[in-house]
Structure formats: structure tokens, C-alpha cells
PDB file of C-alpha atoms in Angstrom:
ATOM      1  CA  MET L   1      92.991 376.061 187.990  1.00  0.00           C
ATOM      2  CA  GLN L   2      94.979 379.169 186.848  1.00  0.00           C
ATOM      3  CA  THR L   3      98.139 377.408 187.004  1.00  0.00           C
ATOM      4  CA  ALA L   4      96.855 374.914 184.632  1.00  0.00           C
ATOM      5  CA  ALA L   5      95.449 377.163 182.127  1.00  0.00           C
ATOM      6  CA  SER L   6      99.270 378.798 182.740  1.00  0.00           C
ATOM      7  CA  THR L   7     101.297 375.743 182.302  1.00  0.00           C
ATOM      8  CA  VAL L   8      98.887 374.662 178.499  1.00  0.00           C
ATOM      9  CA  LEU L   9      99.759 377.559 176.808  1.00  0.00           C
ATOM     10  CA  ALA L  10     101.321 380.698 178.576  1.00  0.00           C
ATOM     11  CA  PRO L  11     100.221 383.046 181.723  1.00  0.00           C
ATOM     12  CA  LEU L  12      96.562 383.950 182.146  1.00  0.00           C
ATOM     13  CA  ALA L  13      94.264 385.346 185.153  1.00  0.00           C
ATOM     14  CA  VAL L  14      91.388 382.672 186.006  1.00  0.00           C
ATOM     15  CA  THR L  15      88.518 384.299 187.878  1.00  0.00           C
ATOM     16  CA  ALA L  16      85.601 382.434 188.896  1.00  0.00           C
ATOM     17  CA  VAL L  17      82.105 384.091 188.562  1.00  0.00           C
ATOM     18  CA  ALA L  18      80.568 382.072 190.791  1.00  0.00           C
ATOM     19  CA  ALA L  19      76.868 381.757 190.074  1.00  0.00           C
ATOM     20  CA  PRO L  20      74.212 381.611 193.103  1.00  0.00           C
ATOM     21  CA  ASP L  21      73.244 377.897 193.461  1.00  0.00           C
ATOM     22  CA  ALA L  22      69.049 376.849 194.302  1.00  0.00           C
ATOM     23  CA  VAL L  23      69.537 378.381 198.021  1.00  0.00           C
ATOM     24  CA  GLY L  24      71.018 381.660 197.357  1.00  0.00           C
ATOM     25  CA  HIS L  25      75.128 380.438 198.157  1.00  0.00           C
ATOM     26  CA  ALA L  26      78.010 381.205 195.935  1.00  0.00           C
ATOM     27  CA  SER L  27      78.358 377.587 194.071  1.00  0.00           C
ATOM     28  CA  ALA L  28      81.881 375.679 194.006  1.00  0.00           C
ATOM     29  CA  PHE L  29      83.648 377.138 191.320  1.00  0.00           C
ATOM     30  CA  ARG L  30      85.175 373.827 189.358  1.00  0.00           C
ATOM     31  CA  ALA L  31      86.731 372.856 186.029  1.00  0.00           C
ATOM     32  CA  ASP L  32      88.635 370.002 184.206  1.00  0.00           C
ATOM     33  CA  ILE L  33      91.561 370.401 183.073  1.00  0.00           C
ATOM     34  CA  ASP L  34      92.705 368.301 179.720  1.00  0.00           C
ATOM     35  CA  ALA L  35      95.760 368.269 177.850  1.00  0.00           C
ATOM     36  CA  ALA L  36      98.486 366.869 175.560  1.00  0.00           C
ATOM     37  CA  ALA L  37     100.816 368.182 173.311  1.00  0.00           C
ATOM     38  CA  VAL L  38     100.010 366.876 169.679  1.00  0.00           C
ATOM     39  CA  GLY L  39     102.675 366.916 167.372  1.00  0.00           C
ATOM     40  CA  ARG L  40     103.947 370.707 167.676  1.00  0.00           C
ATOM     41  CA  ALA L  41     100.453 371.763 168.724  1.00  0.00           C
ATOM     42  CA  ALA L  42      99.053 371.794 172.733  1.00  0.00           C
ATOM     43  CA  VAL L  43      95.498 370.518 172.792  1.00  0.00           C
ATOM     44  CA  ALA L  44      93.131 371.290 175.893  1.00  0.00           C
ATOM     45  CA  ARG L  45      89.871 370.389 176.852  1.00  0.00           C
ATOM     46  CA  ILE L  46      88.702 372.442 179.607  1.00  0.00           C
ATOM     47  CA  ARG L  47      84.848 372.152 181.441  1.00  0.00           C
ATOM     48  CA  GLY L  48      83.843 373.730 184.361  1.00  0.00           C
ATOM     49  CA  SER L  49      81.919 376.350 186.105  1.00  0.00           C
ATOM     50  CA  ALA L  50      81.531 380.328 184.812  1.00  0.00           C
ATOM     51  CA  HIS L  51      84.824 382.072 184.422  1.00  0.00           C
ATOM     52  CA  LEU L  52      87.052 384.929 183.349  1.00  0.00           C
ATOM     53  CA  VAL L  53      90.313 384.434 181.615  1.00  0.00           C
ATOM     54  CA  ARG L  54      92.663 386.880 180.983  1.00  0.00           C
ATOM     55  CA  ARG L  55      95.563 388.043 179.091  1.00  0.00           C
ATOM     56  CA  SER L  56      96.553 390.789 181.221  1.00  0.00           C
ATOM     57  CA  THR L  57      99.872 393.217 179.320  1.00  0.00           C
ATOM     58  CA  ARG L  58     101.677 392.649 182.401  1.00  0.00           C
ATOM     59  CA  ALA L  59     102.060 388.720 182.247  1.00  0.00           C
ATOM     60  CA  ILE L  60     103.433 389.334 178.393  1.00  0.00           C
ATOM     61  CA  SER L  61     106.712 389.230 178.127  1.00  0.00           C
ATOM     62  CA  SER L  62     108.912 389.960 174.376  1.00  0.00           C
ATOM     63  CA  THR L  63     110.479 386.939 175.417  1.00  0.00           C
ATOM     64  CA  ASP L  64     107.024 384.508 174.848  1.00  0.00           C
ATOM     65  CA  PRO L  65     106.863 383.115 171.562  1.00  0.00           C
ATOM     66  CA  GLU L  66     104.247 384.428 169.190  1.00  0.00           C
ATOM     67  CA  LEU L  67     101.865 381.374 169.787  1.00  0.00           C
ATOM     68  CA  LEU L  68      98.377 381.496 168.488  1.00  0.00           C
ATOM     69  CA  LYS L  69      95.017 380.023 170.638  1.00  0.00           C
ATOM     70  CA  ILE L  70      92.326 378.621 168.890  1.00  0.00           C
ATOM     71  CA  THR L  71      88.839 377.975 170.764  1.00  0.00           C
ATOM     72  CA  LEU L  72      86.114 375.708 169.090  1.00  0.00           C
ATOM     73  CA  HIS L  73      82.823 376.565 172.381  1.00  0.00           C
ATOM     74  CA  GLY L  74      80.363 373.995 173.438  1.00  0.00           C
ATOM     75  CA  SER L  75      79.062 375.657 176.117  1.00  0.00           C
ATOM     76  CA  SER L  76      74.545 376.101 175.424  1.00  0.00           C
ATOM     77  CA  GLU L  77      75.343 379.354 176.245  1.00  0.00           C
ATOM     78  CA  PRO L  78      77.999 382.276 174.372  1.00  0.00           C
ATOM     79  CA  ALA L  79      81.052 383.455 175.629  1.00  0.00           C
ATOM     80  CA  ALA L  80      82.092 386.898 175.249  1.00  0.00           C
ATOM     81  CA  VAL L  81      85.546 387.674 173.447  1.00  0.00           C
ATOM     82  CA  GLY L  82      87.457 390.308 173.132  1.00  0.00           C
ATOM     83  CA  GLN L  83      90.574 391.610 171.747  1.00  0.00           C
ATOM     84  CA  GLY L  84      91.730 394.609 171.050  1.00  0.00           C
ATOM     85  CA  ASP L  85      89.323 396.682 169.630  1.00  0.00           C
ATOM     86  CA  THR L  86      86.994 393.687 168.692  1.00  0.00           C
ATOM     87  CA  ARG L  87      83.856 391.817 170.473  1.00  0.00           C
ATOM     88  CA  SER L  88      82.452 389.099 169.756  1.00  0.00           C
ATOM     89  CA  HIS L  89      80.180 386.610 171.298  1.00  0.00           C
ATOM     90  CA  ALA L  90      81.062 382.624 170.929  1.00  0.00           C
ATOM     91  CA  HIS L  91      77.962 380.207 170.948  1.00  0.00           C
ATOM     92  CA  ARG L  92      77.528 376.427 170.264  1.00  0.00           C
ATOM     93  CA  GLY L  93      80.740 374.766 167.940  1.00  0.00           C
ATOM     94  CA  ASP L  94      82.120 378.820 166.933  1.00  0.00           C
ATOM     95  CA  PHE L  95      85.467 378.622 167.125  1.00  0.00           C
ATOM     96  CA  VAL L  96      87.366 381.967 168.244  1.00  0.00           C
ATOM     97  CA  VAL L  97      91.234 382.737 167.222  1.00  0.00           C
ATOM     98  CA  LEU L  98      92.745 384.690 170.291  1.00  0.00           C
ATOM     99  CA  ASP L  99      96.251 386.363 169.433  1.00  0.00           C
ATOM    100  CA  MET L 100      98.232 384.746 172.863  1.00  0.00           C
ATOM    101  CA  THR L 101     100.968 388.196 172.255  1.00  0.00           C
ATOM    102  CA  ARG L 102      98.283 390.004 172.331  1.00  0.00           C
ATOM    103  CA  PRO L 103      96.165 390.887 176.396  1.00  0.00           C
ATOM    104  CA  TYR L 104      92.293 389.257 175.183  1.00  0.00           C
ATOM    105  CA  ARG L 105      89.496 388.629 177.693  1.00  0.00           C
ATOM    106  CA  MET L 106      87.125 385.377 177.541  1.00  0.00           C
ATOM    107  CA  ALA L 107      84.678 385.503 179.890  1.00  0.00           C
ATOM    108  CA  VAL L 108      83.074 381.711 180.447  1.00  0.00           C
ATOM    109  CA  PRO L 109      79.533 381.014 180.342  1.00  0.00           C
ATOM    110  CA  ASP L 110      78.244 377.728 183.211  1.00  0.00           C
ATOM    111  CA  GLY L 111      78.560 374.531 182.265  1.00  0.00           C
ATOM    112  CA  CYS L 112      81.580 375.073 179.550  1.00  0.00           C
ATOM    113  CA  ASP L 113      82.819 372.790 177.375  1.00  0.00           C
ATOM    114  CA  VAL L 114      86.057 374.669 175.520  1.00  0.00           C
ATOM    115  CA  LEU L 115      89.071 372.937 172.912  1.00  0.00           C
ATOM    116  CA  ALA L 116      91.491 374.731 172.894  1.00  0.00           C
ATOM    117  CA  VAL L 117      94.456 374.741 170.887  1.00  0.00           C
ATOM    118  CA  GLY L 118      97.872 376.559 170.667  1.00  0.00           C
ATOM    119  CA  ILE L 119     100.172 376.294 168.254  1.00  0.00           C
ATOM    120  CA  SER L 120     103.856 378.406 166.740  1.00  0.00           C
ATOM    121  CA  ARG L 121     102.881 381.185 164.004  1.00  0.00           C
ATOM    122  CA  THR L 122     105.731 379.726 162.518  1.00  0.00           C
ATOM    123  CA  GLU L 123     103.687 376.220 161.962  1.00  0.00           C
ATOM    124  CA  LEU L 124     101.061 378.327 160.011  1.00  0.00           C
ATOM    125  CA  GLY L 125     103.838 379.511 157.870  1.00  0.00           C
ATOM    126  CA  PRO L 126     102.865 382.305 155.842  1.00  0.00           C
ATOM    127  CA  HIS L 127      98.716 381.164 156.740  1.00  0.00           C
ATOM    128  CA  ALA L 128      99.868 382.598 160.385  1.00  0.00           C
ATOM    129  CA  GLY L 129      98.862 386.304 159.461  1.00  0.00           C
ATOM    130  CA  LEU L 130      95.265 385.067 157.932  1.00  0.00           C
ATOM    131  CA  VAL L 131      94.625 383.314 160.814  1.00  0.00           C
ATOM    132  CA  ALA L 132      95.584 385.581 163.380  1.00  0.00           C
ATOM    133  CA  ALA L 133      93.276 388.257 161.466  1.00  0.00           C
ATOM    134  CA  ARG L 134      90.250 386.621 162.933  1.00  0.00           C
ATOM    135  CA  ALA L 135      91.588 387.141 166.784  1.00  0.00           C
ATOM    136  CA  ALA L 136      88.422 387.814 168.786  1.00  0.00           C
ATOM    137  CA  CYS L 137      86.045 387.044 165.705  1.00  0.00           C
ATOM    138  CA  ARG L 138      83.875 383.821 165.730  1.00  0.00           C
ATOM    139  CA  LEU L 139      84.166 381.630 162.855  1.00  0.00           C
ATOM    140  CA  PRO L 140      81.215 379.074 162.928  1.00  0.00           C
ATOM    141  CA  ALA L 141      81.751 375.558 162.078  1.00  0.00           C
ATOM    142  CA  GLY L 142      78.245 374.748 160.231  1.00  0.00           C
ATOM    143  CA  SER L 143      79.629 373.371 157.282  1.00  0.00           C
ATOM    144  CA  GLY L 144      83.484 372.511 154.852  1.00  0.00           C
ATOM    145  CA  ALA L 145      86.655 372.831 156.066  1.00  0.00           C
ATOM    146  CA  GLN L 146      85.592 374.397 159.766  1.00  0.00           C
ATOM    147  CA  ALA L 147      82.992 371.695 159.850  1.00  0.00           C
ATOM    148  CA  VAL L 148      85.545 368.878 159.485  1.00  0.00           C
ATOM    149  CA  PHE L 149      88.131 370.112 161.225  1.00  0.00           C
ATOM    150  CA  SER L 150      85.348 370.856 164.436  1.00  0.00           C
ATOM    151  CA  GLY L 151      84.620 366.811 164.490  1.00  0.00           C
ATOM    152  CA  PHE L 152      88.201 366.070 164.226  1.00  0.00           C
ATOM    153  CA  LEU L 153      88.688 368.320 167.121  1.00  0.00           C
ATOM    154  CA  ARG L 154      86.388 367.109 168.875  1.00  0.00           C
ATOM    155  CA  GLY L 155      87.519 363.383 168.619  1.00  0.00           C
ATOM    156  CA  LEU L 156      90.660 364.144 169.799  1.00  0.00           C
ATOM    157  CA  GLY L 157      89.082 365.978 172.258  1.00  0.00           C
ATOM    158  CA  THR L 158      88.130 362.804 173.460  1.00  0.00           C
ATOM    159  CA  HIS L 159      90.973 360.586 173.350  1.00  0.00           C
ATOM    160  CA  LEU L 160      93.804 363.040 174.025  1.00  0.00           C
ATOM    161  CA  ASP L 161      95.023 360.521 177.176  1.00  0.00           C
ATOM    162  CA  GLU L 162      95.578 357.789 174.729  1.00  0.00           C
ATOM    163  CA  LEU L 163      98.328 359.670 171.980  1.00  0.00           C
ATOM    164  CA  ALA L 164     101.454 358.645 172.233  1.00  0.00           C
ATOM    165  CA  GLY L 165     104.620 357.538 169.561  1.00  0.00           C
ATOM    166  CA  PRO L 166     103.926 358.149 166.328  1.00  0.00           C
ATOM    167  CA  ALA L 167     100.477 358.133 166.725  1.00  0.00           C
ATOM    168  CA  GLN L 168     100.764 361.726 168.149  1.00  0.00           C
ATOM    169  CA  ALA L 169     103.312 362.897 165.332  1.00  0.00           C
ATOM    170  CA  HIS L 170     100.477 361.602 163.064  1.00  0.00           C
ATOM    171  CA  VAL L 171      97.964 363.594 164.172  1.00  0.00           C
ATOM    172  CA  GLY L 172      99.403 366.823 164.758  1.00  0.00           C
ATOM    173  CA  ASP L 173     100.462 366.236 161.146  1.00  0.00           C
ATOM    174  CA  ALA L 174      96.573 366.388 160.236  1.00  0.00           C
ATOM    175  CA  LEU L 175      95.596 368.771 163.113  1.00  0.00           C
ATOM    176  CA  VAL L 176      97.754 371.649 161.732  1.00  0.00           C
ATOM    177  CA  SER L 177      96.913 371.483 158.106  1.00  0.00           C
ATOM    178  CA  LEU L 178      93.050 371.623 158.957  1.00  0.00           C
ATOM    179  CA  LEU L 179      93.330 373.688 160.889  1.00  0.00           C
ATOM    180  CA  ILE L 180      94.539 375.735 157.508  1.00  0.00           C
ATOM    181  CA  ALA L 181      91.671 374.541 155.739  1.00  0.00           C
ATOM    182  CA  ALA L 182      89.188 375.752 158.224  1.00  0.00           C
ATOM    183  CA  PHE L 183      91.098 379.414 158.682  1.00  0.00           C
ATOM    184  CA  THR L 184      92.074 380.362 155.302  1.00  0.00           C
ATOM    185  CA  GLU L 185      89.309 379.584 153.321  1.00  0.00           C
ATOM    186  CA  THR L 186      89.749 382.609 150.350  1.00  0.00           C
ATOM    187  CA  ALA L 187      86.922 383.345 148.042  1.00  0.00           C
ATOM    188  CA  PRO L 188      87.333 383.119 144.100  1.00  0.00           C
ATOM    189  CA  GLY L 189      89.586 385.835 142.498  1.00  0.00           C
ATOM    190  CA  ARG L 190      90.781 386.973 146.003  1.00  0.00           C
ATOM    191  CA  ALA L 191      94.216 385.329 146.494  1.00  0.00           C
ATOM    192  CA  ASP L 192      97.344 386.869 146.639  1.00  0.00           C
ATOM    193  CA  THR L 193      99.607 385.881 144.146  1.00  0.00           C
ATOM    194  CA  ALA L 194     102.421 385.827 146.596  1.00  0.00           C
ATOM    195  CA  THR L 195     101.147 383.333 148.863  1.00  0.00           C
ATOM    196  CA  GLU L 196     100.235 380.939 146.333  1.00  0.00           C
ATOM    197  CA  LEU L 197     103.237 381.032 144.285  1.00  0.00           C
ATOM    198  CA  VAL L 198     104.590 379.668 148.128  1.00  0.00           C
ATOM    199  CA  ASP L 199     102.177 377.308 148.830  1.00  0.00           C
ATOM    200  CA  ARG L 200     102.284 376.051 144.940  1.00  0.00           C
ATOM    201  CA  ILE L 201     106.520 375.182 145.786  1.00  0.00           C
ATOM    202  CA  ARG L 202     106.017 374.094 149.406  1.00  0.00           C
ATOM    203  CA  VAL L 203     103.695 371.526 148.209  1.00  0.00           C
ATOM    204  CA  TYR L 204     106.106 370.661 144.803  1.00  0.00           C
ATOM    205  CA  ALA L 205     108.931 370.655 147.467  1.00  0.00           C
ATOM    206  CA  LEU L 206     106.983 367.887 150.101  1.00  0.00           C
ATOM    207  CA  ALA L 207     106.342 365.942 147.080  1.00  0.00           C
ATOM    208  CA  ASN L 208     110.102 365.530 145.751  1.00  0.00           C
ATOM    209  CA  ILE L 209     111.192 366.207 149.526  1.00  0.00           C
ATOM    210  CA  SER L 210     113.750 362.781 148.768  1.00  0.00           C
ATOM    211  CA  ASP L 211     115.533 364.007 146.620  1.00  0.00           C
ATOM    212  CA  PRO L 212     118.757 365.154 148.368  1.00  0.00           C
ATOM    213  CA  SER L 213     120.277 367.675 144.836  1.00  0.00           C
ATOM    214  CA  LEU L 214     116.662 369.685 146.528  1.00  0.00           C
ATOM    215  CA  CYS L 215     117.758 372.725 146.591  1.00  0.00           C
ATOM    216  CA  VAL L 216     116.713 377.042 146.853  1.00  0.00           C
ATOM    217  CA  GLU L 217     118.277 377.125 142.982  1.00  0.00           C
ATOM    218  CA  SER L 218     116.902 374.160 141.260  1.00  0.00           C
ATOM    219  CA  VAL L 219     113.391 374.548 142.875  1.00  0.00           C
ATOM    220  CA  ALA L 220     113.294 378.134 141.899  1.00  0.00           C
ATOM    221  CA  ALA L 221     114.965 377.148 138.307  1.00  0.00           C
ATOM    222  CA  ALA L 222     111.499 375.081 138.202  1.00  0.00           C
ATOM    223  CA  HIS L 223     109.112 377.653 138.482  1.00  0.00           C
ATOM    224  CA  GLY L 224     110.626 380.140 136.880  1.00  0.00           C
ATOM    225  CA  ILE L 225     112.358 382.425 138.730  1.00  0.00           C
ATOM    226  CA  SER L 226     115.304 383.483 140.424  1.00  0.00           C
ATOM    227  CA  GLY L 227     116.762 381.758 143.767  1.00  0.00           C
ATOM    228  CA  ARG L 228     116.717 385.554 145.301  1.00  0.00           C
ATOM    229  CA  GLN L 229     112.700 386.045 144.037  1.00  0.00           C
ATOM    230  CA  LEU L 230     112.225 382.308 146.227  1.00  0.00           C
ATOM    231  CA  HIS L 231     114.324 383.508 149.430  1.00  0.00           C
ATOM    232  CA  ARG L 232     112.739 386.625 148.985  1.00  0.00           C
ATOM    233  CA  LEU L 233     109.201 385.041 149.335  1.00  0.00           C
ATOM    234  CA  PHE L 234     109.953 382.911 152.419  1.00  0.00           C
ATOM    235  CA  THR L 235     111.862 385.615 154.079  1.00  0.00           C
ATOM    236  CA  ARG L 236     108.515 387.182 154.247  1.00  0.00           C
ATOM    237  CA  SER L 237     106.698 384.377 154.577  1.00  0.00           C
ATOM    238  CA  GLY L 238     108.324 384.264 158.427  1.00  0.00           C
ATOM    239  CA  THR L 239     110.789 381.375 157.355  1.00  0.00           C
ATOM    240  CA  PRO L 240     113.676 380.597 154.129  1.00  0.00           C
ATOM    241  CA  PHE L 241     112.985 378.282 152.053  1.00  0.00           C
ATOM    242  CA  ALA L 242     116.951 376.344 153.246  1.00  0.00           C
ATOM    243  CA  ALA L 243     115.344 376.304 156.548  1.00  0.00           C
ATOM    244  CA  TRP L 244     111.754 375.269 156.275  1.00  0.00           C
ATOM    245  CA  LEU L 245     112.964 372.144 154.380  1.00  0.00           C
ATOM    246  CA  ARG L 246     115.411 371.284 156.766  1.00  0.00           C
ATOM    247  CA  ALA L 247     112.677 371.498 159.532  1.00  0.00           C
ATOM    248  CA  GLU L 248     110.181 369.398 157.372  1.00  0.00           C
ATOM    249  CA  ARG L 249     113.097 366.744 157.280  1.00  0.00           C
ATOM    250  CA  LEU L 250     114.050 366.374 160.088  1.00  0.00           C
ATOM    251  CA  SER L 251     109.812 365.984 161.736  1.00  0.00           C
ATOM    252  CA  ARG L 252     109.633 362.941 159.197  1.00  0.00           C
ATOM    253  CA  VAL L 253     112.983 361.854 160.166  1.00  0.00           C
ATOM    254  CA  ARG L 254     111.413 361.536 163.849  1.00  0.00           C
ATOM    255  CA  ARG L 255     108.071 360.957 163.063  1.00  0.00           C
ATOM    256  CA  ASP L 256     110.381 357.452 161.246  1.00  0.00           C
ATOM    257  CA  LEU L 257     112.371 356.668 164.668  1.00  0.00           C
ATOM    258  CA  LEU L 258     109.599 357.182 167.006  1.00  0.00           C
ATOM    259  CA  ASP L 259     107.475 354.215 164.823  1.00  0.00           C
ATOM    260  CA  PRO L 260     108.254 350.786 165.758  1.00  0.00           C
ATOM    261  CA  ALA L 261     106.885 349.985 162.126  1.00  0.00           C
ATOM    262  CA  HIS L 262     110.779 351.859 160.596  1.00  0.00           C
ATOM    263  CA  ASP L 263     112.605 349.435 163.710  1.00  0.00           C
ATOM    264  CA  SER L 264     113.926 346.977 160.459  1.00  0.00           C
ATOM    265  CA  ARG L 265     115.585 350.207 158.457  1.00  0.00           C
ATOM    266  CA  THR L 266     118.837 351.978 160.251  1.00  0.00           C
ATOM    267  CA  THR L 267     118.748 355.586 160.405  1.00  0.00           C
ATOM    268  CA  ALA L 268     120.688 356.251 158.333  1.00  0.00           C
ATOM    269  CA  ALA L 269     117.707 354.309 155.228  1.00  0.00           C
ATOM    270  CA  VAL L 270     115.068 356.776 157.287  1.00  0.00           C
ATOM    271  CA  ALA L 271     117.715 359.880 156.767  1.00  0.00           C
ATOM    272  CA  ALA L 272     117.240 359.245 153.933  1.00  0.00           C
ATOM    273  CA  ARG L 273     114.118 359.021 152.473  1.00  0.00           C
ATOM    274  CA  TRP L 274     113.870 362.698 153.335  1.00  0.00           C
ATOM    275  CA  GLY L 275     117.135 363.392 151.217  1.00  0.00           C
ATOM    276  CA  ILE L 276     119.272 363.479 154.229  1.00  0.00           C
ATOM    277  CA  HIS L 277     122.660 361.476 153.622  1.00  0.00           C
ATOM    278  CA  ASP L 278     124.753 363.356 156.171  1.00  0.00           C
ATOM    279  CA  PRO L 279     124.813 362.190 158.406  1.00  0.00           C
ATOM    280  CA  ARG L 280     126.820 364.515 160.700  1.00  0.00           C
ATOM    281  CA  HIS L 281     124.035 366.525 159.088  1.00  0.00           C
ATOM    282  CA  LEU L 282     121.417 364.404 160.883  1.00  0.00           C
ATOM    283  CA  ALA L 283     122.879 364.152 163.753  1.00  0.00           C
ATOM    284  CA  ARG L 284     123.601 368.276 163.744  1.00  0.00           C
ATOM    285  CA  GLY L 285     119.775 368.960 162.975  1.00  0.00           C
ATOM    286  CA  LEU L 286     117.875 366.114 165.131  1.00  0.00           C
ATOM    287  CA  ARG L 287     120.157 367.481 168.701  1.00  0.00           C
ATOM    288  CA  SER L 288     118.947 371.494 167.529  1.00  0.00           C
ATOM    289  CA  HIS L 289     115.314 370.718 166.782  1.00  0.00           C
ATOM    290  CA  TYR L 290     114.363 367.841 169.039  1.00  0.00           C
ATOM    291  CA  GLY L 291     117.659 368.240 172.096  1.00  0.00           C
ATOM    292  CA  ARG L 292     117.956 364.443 171.018  1.00  0.00           C
ATOM    293  CA  THR L 293     119.150 361.561 169.115  1.00  0.00           C
ATOM    294  CA  ALA L 294     118.380 359.525 166.363  1.00  0.00           C
ATOM    295  CA  ARG L 295     119.069 356.779 169.289  1.00  0.00           C
ATOM    296  CA  GLU L 296     117.411 358.386 172.093  1.00  0.00           C
ATOM    297  CA  LEU L 297     114.460 359.241 170.291  1.00  0.00           C
ATOM    298  CA  ARG L 298     114.384 355.729 169.152  1.00  0.00           C
ATOM    299  CA  LEU L 299     114.121 354.734 173.306  1.00  0.00           C
ATOM    300  CA  ASP L 300     112.062 357.717 174.428  1.00  0.00           C
ATOM    301  CA  ARG L 301     109.030 355.892 172.825  1.00  0.00           C
TER     302      ARG L 301
END
């Protein structure tokens, strides 16, 4: 299990916690892991007997991606979680966030049934800090966006091996949106003004993403700020505006190239739908982000 668990996200130490059986012998350790890439996230369902999971300082490298691990617990007994100075017990139906750039410890009871999502901070944009701030805290999923995300993850865990091609990309988009909704619900009047503005700009840009003239200056003008202010806002959130917009466009181009419904469209037409009209820019972007040409992406299905 240790090798399988480490392969899914990052190096982990997994130790069996063997409880005695009815005649006093140590029970055999068992675990089943189903895992898949869903869009730009990794999702795994882990079922098995009691075990201890540790992410040690020694296992953490400066070259590791900055991943967050979100777990949804389905065991009848609570799991004990600790990271830094925070300790909690995750009961059935609770979410727990773990920051993979820091050591943590999680003791999982027998009858383990955990859904884990591994996602890069960059995928969460300005929301990454709010999600990471909940590290090792239990978040009940009994209502609101948390309940919606919980139901989504449980369905996803049941059908992980059935996703492929464009369906996987669309489900991945939904996963990121629901995760952000579940973990960043803010009480009225408590939202950060700069974050609100960045969110409004993102919504505006995505609504106009097919416009090839969309740029820092035009978006800044539409929101009554200078291009320098917009650049500063997005740099603080982790990704400059131009880089974020390019990634969003390329992600949608890739999704359409993988979708047989767009086979009648030329690559140029698919790219133009998302505001990319320069074939050289498209080719460089696809190779840089996905290591594939447009033709190779269509053949990858």
C-alpha cells in the first residue's frame, strides 16, 4: 500500500495498525486503492484496515509540487489527524485538508473508506490560501456547498475507472469549482476586497474569453483600474493575469480537441473559439502545457 499511496500524490510512510482478531491473532493488513487523474487533479479512493499515514520532513523536497490533499472520510470510527499545532478527529462525512508541503500524521481506523483529492495550489488560484488555512481542521459536510461537494466526490469515487477523454476534463472542471465553493464560503461582510475584485475580473475574462483582444489593459479599463494595478493583484494571487488567461484558453482548446463532438472543426476553428488565432502561439502553448501537438491530442483519445 505504501508504494501505491506514494505514487498517487507524494511520498508517504504507511504503517499497518494490526488489531487482534477473535482468537487473539494480529489481523492481516489489507487495502484497496482506486486512483485516477481527473482533469488536473488526482483522485483516489482508499478502503482497508487500520493504518497510520505519515508525511515526514525527510520525505519533503524543495522540488515537490505545492499540493493540497483534501480527504473525505467515510469510516464509522473517527480518524485522528495532526499537522503543525492543529489536531482534530474526522468523523464520517467530514472533510480534512492536509498541506503536502508540511509534515502531517493521520491515524485511520479499521473499515477505512477515504476519498482523497490531490490538487496544486495554482489550480485554486487566490483561494489556495483559504483552503490551506484549514489544514488538519475537520469540516462537516452536512449542508450547503460542502454537502454538494461530498455527494459529488462519493459518486466520483464509485465511477473513477469509467472516466475518459472529454468527460474526464469536464468532470475535472466541476471538481475544482465545487472544491472552491465548499472550502471558501465566507460570512457576509467578511470577504477580502482584493480577492473579490480578482474574482470579478476572472468571471469577466472567462465570459469574454473568445475575444482575441482581451488583455491586461482592456480588462483593467473595464474595471476602472490601471493595468499595473491588475498585474499587481494577480501576481499577489500567485499567477500573472496573462499567464492565467493563456492557461484557461489552452485548457479549453485541449478539452475540445479531446472531444469527438468537435471532430468536424479544424484545429484553427477550435482555437479561435477560445480567442487564440495565432497557430504558432497555439502550438507553443500546447507543447509547453501538455507536451503534445493538437494532432497528437486528438490521437490520444
